[in-house]
Coordinates of C-alpha atoms and ligand atoms in Angstrom, one line a residue:
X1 CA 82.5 -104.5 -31.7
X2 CA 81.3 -101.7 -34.2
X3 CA 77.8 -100.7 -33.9
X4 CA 75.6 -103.2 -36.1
X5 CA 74.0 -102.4 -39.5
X6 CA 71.8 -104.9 -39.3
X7 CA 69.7 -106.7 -36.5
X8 CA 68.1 -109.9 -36.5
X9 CA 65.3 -110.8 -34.0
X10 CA 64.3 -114.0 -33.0
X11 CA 61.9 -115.0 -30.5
X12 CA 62.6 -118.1 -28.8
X13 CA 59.8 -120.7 -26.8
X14 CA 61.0 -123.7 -26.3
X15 CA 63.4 -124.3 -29.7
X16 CA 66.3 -126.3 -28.1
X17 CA 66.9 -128.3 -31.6
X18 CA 66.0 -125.1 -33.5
X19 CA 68.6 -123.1 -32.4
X20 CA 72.0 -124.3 -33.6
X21 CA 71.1 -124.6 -37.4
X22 CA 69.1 -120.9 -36.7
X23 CA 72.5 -119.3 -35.5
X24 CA 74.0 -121.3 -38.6
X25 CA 72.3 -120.2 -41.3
X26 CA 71.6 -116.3 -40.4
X27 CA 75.6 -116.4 -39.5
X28 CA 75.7 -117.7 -43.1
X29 CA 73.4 -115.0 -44.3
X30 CA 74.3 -112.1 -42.5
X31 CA 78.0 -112.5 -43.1
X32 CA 77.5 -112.7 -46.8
X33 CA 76.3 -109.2 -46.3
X34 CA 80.4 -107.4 -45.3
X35 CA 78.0 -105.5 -42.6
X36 CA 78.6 -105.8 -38.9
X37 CA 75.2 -107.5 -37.6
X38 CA 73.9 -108.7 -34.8
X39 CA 71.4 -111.6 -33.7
X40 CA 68.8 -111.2 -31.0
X41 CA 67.5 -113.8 -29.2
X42 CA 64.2 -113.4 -26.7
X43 CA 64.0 -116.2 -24.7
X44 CA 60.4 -116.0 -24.2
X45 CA 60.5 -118.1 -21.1
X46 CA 61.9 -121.4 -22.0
X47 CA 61.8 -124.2 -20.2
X48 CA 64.0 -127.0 -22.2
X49 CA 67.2 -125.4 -21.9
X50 CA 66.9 -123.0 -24.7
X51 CA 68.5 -120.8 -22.5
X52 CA 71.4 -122.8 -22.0
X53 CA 72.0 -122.7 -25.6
X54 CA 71.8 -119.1 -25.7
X55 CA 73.9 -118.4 -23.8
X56 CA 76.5 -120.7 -25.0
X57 CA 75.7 -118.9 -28.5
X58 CA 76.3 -115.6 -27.0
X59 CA 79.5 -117.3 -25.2
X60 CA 80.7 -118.3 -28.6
X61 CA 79.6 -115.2 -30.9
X62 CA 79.6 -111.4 -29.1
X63 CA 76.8 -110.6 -32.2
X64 CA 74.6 -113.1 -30.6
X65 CA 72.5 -111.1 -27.8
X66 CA 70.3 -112.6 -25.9
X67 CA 67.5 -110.8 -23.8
X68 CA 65.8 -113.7 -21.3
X69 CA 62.6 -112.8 -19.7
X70 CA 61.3 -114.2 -16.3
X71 CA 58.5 -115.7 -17.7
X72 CA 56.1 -116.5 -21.0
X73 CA 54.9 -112.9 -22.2
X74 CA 54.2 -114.3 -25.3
X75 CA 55.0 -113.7 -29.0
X76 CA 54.4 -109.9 -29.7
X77 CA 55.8 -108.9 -26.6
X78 CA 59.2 -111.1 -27.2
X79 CA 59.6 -109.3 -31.2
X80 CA 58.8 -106.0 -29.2
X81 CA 61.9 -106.6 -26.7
X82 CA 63.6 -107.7 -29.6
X83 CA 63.2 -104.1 -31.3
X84 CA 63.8 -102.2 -28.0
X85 CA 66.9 -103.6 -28.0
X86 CA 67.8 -103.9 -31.2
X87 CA 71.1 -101.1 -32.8
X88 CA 70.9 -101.9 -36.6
X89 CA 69.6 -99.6 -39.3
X90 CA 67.7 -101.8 -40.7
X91 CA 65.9 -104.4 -38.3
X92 CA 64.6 -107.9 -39.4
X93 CA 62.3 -109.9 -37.2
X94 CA 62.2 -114.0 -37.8
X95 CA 60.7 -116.9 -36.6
X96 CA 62.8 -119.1 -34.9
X97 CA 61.7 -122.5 -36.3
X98 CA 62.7 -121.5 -39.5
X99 CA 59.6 -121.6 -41.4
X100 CA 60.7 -118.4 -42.5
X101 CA 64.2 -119.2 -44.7
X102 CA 67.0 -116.6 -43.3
X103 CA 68.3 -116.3 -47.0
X104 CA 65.5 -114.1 -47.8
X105 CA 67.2 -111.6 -45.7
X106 CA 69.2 -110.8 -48.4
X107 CA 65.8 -110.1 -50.5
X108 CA 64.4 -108.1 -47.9
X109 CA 67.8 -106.1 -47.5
X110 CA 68.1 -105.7 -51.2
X111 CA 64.2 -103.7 -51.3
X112 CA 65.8 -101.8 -47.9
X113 CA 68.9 -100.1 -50.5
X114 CA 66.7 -99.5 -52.8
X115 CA 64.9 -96.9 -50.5
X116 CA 62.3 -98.9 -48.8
X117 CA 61.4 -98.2 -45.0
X118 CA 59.2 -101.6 -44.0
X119 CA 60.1 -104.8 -46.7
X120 CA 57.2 -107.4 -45.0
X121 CA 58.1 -110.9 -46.5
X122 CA 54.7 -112.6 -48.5
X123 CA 53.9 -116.3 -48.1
X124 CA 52.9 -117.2 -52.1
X125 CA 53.3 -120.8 -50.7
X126 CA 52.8 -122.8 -47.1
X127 CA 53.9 -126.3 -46.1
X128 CA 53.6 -128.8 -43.5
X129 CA 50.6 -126.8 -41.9
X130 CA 47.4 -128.3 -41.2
X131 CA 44.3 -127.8 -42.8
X132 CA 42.6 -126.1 -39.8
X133 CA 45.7 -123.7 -39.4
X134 CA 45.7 -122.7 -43.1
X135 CA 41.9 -122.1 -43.4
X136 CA 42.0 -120.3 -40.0
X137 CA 44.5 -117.8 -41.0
X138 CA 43.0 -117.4 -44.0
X139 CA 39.6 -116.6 -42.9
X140 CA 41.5 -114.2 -40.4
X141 CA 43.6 -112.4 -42.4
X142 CA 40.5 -111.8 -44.7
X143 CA 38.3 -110.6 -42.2
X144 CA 41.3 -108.1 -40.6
X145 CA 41.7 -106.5 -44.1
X146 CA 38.0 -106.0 -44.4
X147 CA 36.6 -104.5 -41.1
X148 CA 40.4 -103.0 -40.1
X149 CA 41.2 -99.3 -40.6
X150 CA 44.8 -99.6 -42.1
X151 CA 45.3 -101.9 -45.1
X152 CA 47.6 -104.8 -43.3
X153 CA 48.8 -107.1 -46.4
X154 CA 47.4 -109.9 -47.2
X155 CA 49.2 -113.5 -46.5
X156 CA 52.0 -111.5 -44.3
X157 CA 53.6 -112.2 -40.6
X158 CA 55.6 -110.7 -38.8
X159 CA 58.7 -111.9 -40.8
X160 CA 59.6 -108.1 -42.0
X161 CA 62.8 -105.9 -42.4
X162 CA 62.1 -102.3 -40.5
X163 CA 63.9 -99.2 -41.1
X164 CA 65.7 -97.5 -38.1
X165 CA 62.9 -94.3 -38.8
X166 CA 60.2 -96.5 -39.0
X167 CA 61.0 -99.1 -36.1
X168 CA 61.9 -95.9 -33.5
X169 CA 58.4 -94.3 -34.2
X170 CA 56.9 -98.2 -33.7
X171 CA 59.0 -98.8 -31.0
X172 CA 57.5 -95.3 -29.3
X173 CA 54.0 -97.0 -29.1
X174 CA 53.6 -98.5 -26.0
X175 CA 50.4 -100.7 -25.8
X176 CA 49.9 -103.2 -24.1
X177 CA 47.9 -105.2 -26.7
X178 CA 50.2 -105.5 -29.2
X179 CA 49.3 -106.2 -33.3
X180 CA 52.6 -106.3 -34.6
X181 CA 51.7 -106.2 -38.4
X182 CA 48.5 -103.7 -37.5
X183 CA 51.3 -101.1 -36.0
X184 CA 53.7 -101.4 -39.2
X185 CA 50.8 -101.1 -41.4
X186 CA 49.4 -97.9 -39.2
X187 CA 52.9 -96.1 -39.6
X188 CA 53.5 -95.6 -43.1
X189 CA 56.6 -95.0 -44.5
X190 CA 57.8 -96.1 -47.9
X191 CA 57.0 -100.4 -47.6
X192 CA 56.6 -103.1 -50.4
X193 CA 55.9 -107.0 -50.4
X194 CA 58.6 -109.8 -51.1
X195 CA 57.4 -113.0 -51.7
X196 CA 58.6 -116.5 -50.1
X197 CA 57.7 -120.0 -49.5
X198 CA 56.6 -120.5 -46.0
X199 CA 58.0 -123.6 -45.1
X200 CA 57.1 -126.4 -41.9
X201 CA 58.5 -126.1 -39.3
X202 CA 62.4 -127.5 -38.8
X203 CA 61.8 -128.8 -35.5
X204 CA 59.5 -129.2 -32.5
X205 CA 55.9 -127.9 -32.7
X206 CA 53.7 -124.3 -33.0
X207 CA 53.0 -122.6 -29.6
X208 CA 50.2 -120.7 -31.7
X209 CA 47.3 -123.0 -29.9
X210 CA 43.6 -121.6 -30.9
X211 CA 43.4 -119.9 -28.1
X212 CA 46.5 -117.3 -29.0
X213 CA 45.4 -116.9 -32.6
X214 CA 42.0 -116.0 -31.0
X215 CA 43.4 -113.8 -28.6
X216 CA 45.9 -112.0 -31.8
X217 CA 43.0 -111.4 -33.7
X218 CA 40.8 -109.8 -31.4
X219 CA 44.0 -107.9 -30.9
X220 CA 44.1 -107.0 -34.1
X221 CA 40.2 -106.2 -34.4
X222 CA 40.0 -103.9 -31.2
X223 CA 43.6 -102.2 -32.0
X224 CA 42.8 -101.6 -35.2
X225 CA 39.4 -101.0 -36.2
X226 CA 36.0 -99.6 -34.6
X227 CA 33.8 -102.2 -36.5
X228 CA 32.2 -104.0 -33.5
X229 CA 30.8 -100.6 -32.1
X230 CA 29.1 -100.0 -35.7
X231 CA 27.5 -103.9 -35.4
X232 CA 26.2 -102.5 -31.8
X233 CA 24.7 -99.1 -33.4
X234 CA 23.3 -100.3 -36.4
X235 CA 21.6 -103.7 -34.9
X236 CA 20.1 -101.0 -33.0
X237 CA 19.1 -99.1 -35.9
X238 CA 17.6 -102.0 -37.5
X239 CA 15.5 -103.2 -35.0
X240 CA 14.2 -99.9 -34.0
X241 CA 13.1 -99.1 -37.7
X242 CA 11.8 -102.9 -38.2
X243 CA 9.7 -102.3 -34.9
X244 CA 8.1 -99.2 -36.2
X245 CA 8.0 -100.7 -39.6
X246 CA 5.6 -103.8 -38.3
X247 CA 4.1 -101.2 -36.1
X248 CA 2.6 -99.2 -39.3
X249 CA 1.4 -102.8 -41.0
X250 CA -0.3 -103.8 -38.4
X251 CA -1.5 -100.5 -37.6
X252 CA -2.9 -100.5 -41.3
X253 CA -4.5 -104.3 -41.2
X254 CA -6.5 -102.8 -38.1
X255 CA -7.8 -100.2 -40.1
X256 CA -8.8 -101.9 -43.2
X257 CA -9.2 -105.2 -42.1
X258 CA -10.2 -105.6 -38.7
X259 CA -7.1 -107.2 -37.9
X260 CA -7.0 -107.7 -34.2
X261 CA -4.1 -105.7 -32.5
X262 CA -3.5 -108.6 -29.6
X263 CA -1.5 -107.6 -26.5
X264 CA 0.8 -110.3 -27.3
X265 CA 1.6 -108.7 -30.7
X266 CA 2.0 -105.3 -29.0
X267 CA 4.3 -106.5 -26.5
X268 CA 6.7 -108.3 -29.1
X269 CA 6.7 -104.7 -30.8
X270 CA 7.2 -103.0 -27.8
X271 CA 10.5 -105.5 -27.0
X272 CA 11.6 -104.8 -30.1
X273 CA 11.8 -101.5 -30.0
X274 CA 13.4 -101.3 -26.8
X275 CA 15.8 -103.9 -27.6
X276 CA 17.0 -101.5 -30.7
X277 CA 17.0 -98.6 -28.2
X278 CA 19.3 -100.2 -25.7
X279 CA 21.8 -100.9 -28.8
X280 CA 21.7 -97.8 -29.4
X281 CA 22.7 -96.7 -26.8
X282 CA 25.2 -99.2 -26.2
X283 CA 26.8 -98.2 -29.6
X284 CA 26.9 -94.7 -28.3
X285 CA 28.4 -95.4 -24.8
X286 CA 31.0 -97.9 -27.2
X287 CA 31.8 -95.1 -28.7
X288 CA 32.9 -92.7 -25.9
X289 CA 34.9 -95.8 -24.8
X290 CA 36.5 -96.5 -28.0
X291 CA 37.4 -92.9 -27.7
X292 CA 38.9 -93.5 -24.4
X293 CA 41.0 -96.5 -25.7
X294 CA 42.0 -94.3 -28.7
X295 CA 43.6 -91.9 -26.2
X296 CA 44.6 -94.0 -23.8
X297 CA 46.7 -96.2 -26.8
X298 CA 48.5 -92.6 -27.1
X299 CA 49.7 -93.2 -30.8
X300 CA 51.4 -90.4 -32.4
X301 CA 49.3 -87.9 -34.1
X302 CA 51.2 -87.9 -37.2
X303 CA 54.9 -89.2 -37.9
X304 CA 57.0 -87.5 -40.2
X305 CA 58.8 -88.9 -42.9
X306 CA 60.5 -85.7 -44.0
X307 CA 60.7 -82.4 -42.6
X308 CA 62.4 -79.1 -41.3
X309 CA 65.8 -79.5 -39.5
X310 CA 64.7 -78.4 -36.4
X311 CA 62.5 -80.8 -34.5
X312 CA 59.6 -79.7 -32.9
X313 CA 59.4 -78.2 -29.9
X314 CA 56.3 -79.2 -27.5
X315 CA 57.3 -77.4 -24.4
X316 CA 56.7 -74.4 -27.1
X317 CA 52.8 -75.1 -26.0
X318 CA 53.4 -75.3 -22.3
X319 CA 55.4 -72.2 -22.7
X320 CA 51.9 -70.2 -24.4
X321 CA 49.7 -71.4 -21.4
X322 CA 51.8 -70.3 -19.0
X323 CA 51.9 -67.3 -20.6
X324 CA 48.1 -66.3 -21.1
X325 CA 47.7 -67.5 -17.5
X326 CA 50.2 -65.2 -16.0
X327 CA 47.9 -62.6 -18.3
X328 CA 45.0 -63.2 -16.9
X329 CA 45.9 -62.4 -13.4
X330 CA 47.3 -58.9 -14.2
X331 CA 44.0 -58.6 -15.3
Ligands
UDP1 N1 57.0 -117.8 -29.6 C1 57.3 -117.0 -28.5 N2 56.4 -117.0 -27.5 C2 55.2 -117.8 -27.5 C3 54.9 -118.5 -28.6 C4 55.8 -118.6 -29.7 O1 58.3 -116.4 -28.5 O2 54.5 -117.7 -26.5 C5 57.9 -117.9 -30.8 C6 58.3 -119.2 -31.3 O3 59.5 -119.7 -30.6 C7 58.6 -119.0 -32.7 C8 57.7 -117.9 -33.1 O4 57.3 -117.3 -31.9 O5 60.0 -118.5 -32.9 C9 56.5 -118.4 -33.8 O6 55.8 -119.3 -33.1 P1 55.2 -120.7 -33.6 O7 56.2 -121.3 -34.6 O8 54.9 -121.6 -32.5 O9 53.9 -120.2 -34.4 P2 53.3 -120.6 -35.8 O10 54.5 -120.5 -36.8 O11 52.8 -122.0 -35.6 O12 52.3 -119.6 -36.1
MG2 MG1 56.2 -121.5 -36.6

């Protein structure tokens, strides 16, 4: 089998009846295409027999791969074992349930010839989703776009075509709480919306509960975006200037009006005060912790779209420390 120019991912909980008209109609697709491709399928820890079709698929069809974990990891970690293993130049990631249609492929793949590194598939239109589900990612995705650092699209999921370049430097970025969309938005690279109608689901029913959409965006919030520390310092703020601020008109209505300055009154000050202290300082500890996080998450410092031949070389910098050390001693 020749290497594959294309990939498609899939990640699989618990489709059984999705999967035969899934292999159908990206076969269909990808064929039309006259490139070698290649269908990955994370079994995300089925347990009604999807594996059994897999494999049967894979039996059938070398281009079908499957990757079977031990257990649920859950739906970013399944598309990011479906990347690690993924050969094509140009990398699609899909639903399984077919609420994204495979036959936009070809529109994402059309944007990917014309010189585009990340084509991320637009929902103009959603069916057979409830009201609470629509509202709920709505509010979400407005609320990412607003307090995140990098501009992820509006109305977008993780249905996407990724350029080899783009998906190695993604794939390089190890954390553990992954934000899919966040981490193609962070990268860069040369991307552009398509849109598509989002359809309902062929089959079965979402494993996106409340609790995992919680879990995603606060995944998305924390990866992305050091909003929450700036709530912590500037509630601080506020209630330390408000405390001083009720302070002075008091202080003033003493003065010139024999107000009575009451214990109780200066103790409610006083708490305020030290309430916007302790935020303060809270914001500030955040911050070194953010820090942390930031370091810790060990993103690339830059990525390079273009640039000299040879690559660069980091043991260059090891090699200079050795050497001033060794310098030092003569000394
Ligand atoms: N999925 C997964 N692991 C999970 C939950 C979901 O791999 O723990 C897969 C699921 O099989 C489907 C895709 O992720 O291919 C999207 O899930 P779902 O349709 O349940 O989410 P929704 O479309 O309702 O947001
Ligand atoms: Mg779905």
């Amino acid at each position: 089998m020749s290497e594959p120019v294309f990939s498609v991912i899939a990640p699989i909980y618990n489709e059984l009846e999705n999967l035969p008209l899934l292999y159908a109609r990206v076969k269909e697709v990808m064929d039309s295409t006259g490139e070698p491709w290649e269908l990955i399928l994370v079994d995300d820890g089925s347990s009604d027999g999807s594996t059994d079709v897999m494999r049967s698929l894979s039996a059938e069809d070398e281009r079908v791969r499957p990757v079977i974990f031990a257990r649920n990891f859950g739906h970013q970690i399944a598309v990011t074992a479906g990347m690690d293993y993924s050969r094509g130049q140009a990398v699609t990631i899909i639903d399984a349930d077919l609420q994204d249609p495979p036959e936009v492929i070809l529109d994402l793949i059309a944007k990917w010839r014309e010189g585009y590194q990340i084509v991320y598939a637009v929902r103009s239109e959603r069916e057979g989703e409830s009201w609470f589900k629509l509202t709920t990612a709505s509010l979400f995705y407005k609320l990412i776009f607003k307090i995140t650092d990098v501009k992820i699209p509006l109305n977008t999921g993780d249905f996407r075509l990724i350029d080899r370049k783009a998906l190695d430097v993604i794939n390089n970025m190890r954390e553990r709480n992954r934000f899919l969309r966040g981490m193609g938005a962070w990268v860069g690279f040369k991307q552009i919306g398509v849109e598509y109608k989002r359809h309902a689901r062929h089959a079965g029913q979402s494993h996106y509960p409340l609790k995992n959409m919680i879990r995603l965006a606060l995944n998305a919030i924390t990866g992305f975006s050091t909003y929450p520390l700036k709530l912590l310092t500037n509630g601080g703020v506020f209630l330390v200037g408000l405390s001083l601020v009720l302070l002075l008109i008091y202080l003033l209505l003493a003065i010139f009006n024999n107000f009575d300055l009451t214990y109780v009154l200066a103790t409610w000050l006083t708490l305020i005060f030290l309430a916007g202290v302790l935020l303060i300082g809270m914001g500030i500890l955040g911050e070194y912790i953010g820090r942390t996080y930031d370091e810790a998450k060990g993103r690339p410092l830059y990525i390079v779209a273009e640039g000299p031949k040879e690559p660069f070389d980091p043991t260059r910098l090891d090699n200079k420390i050795n050497l001033e050390g060794t310098k030092n001693d003569e000394n």
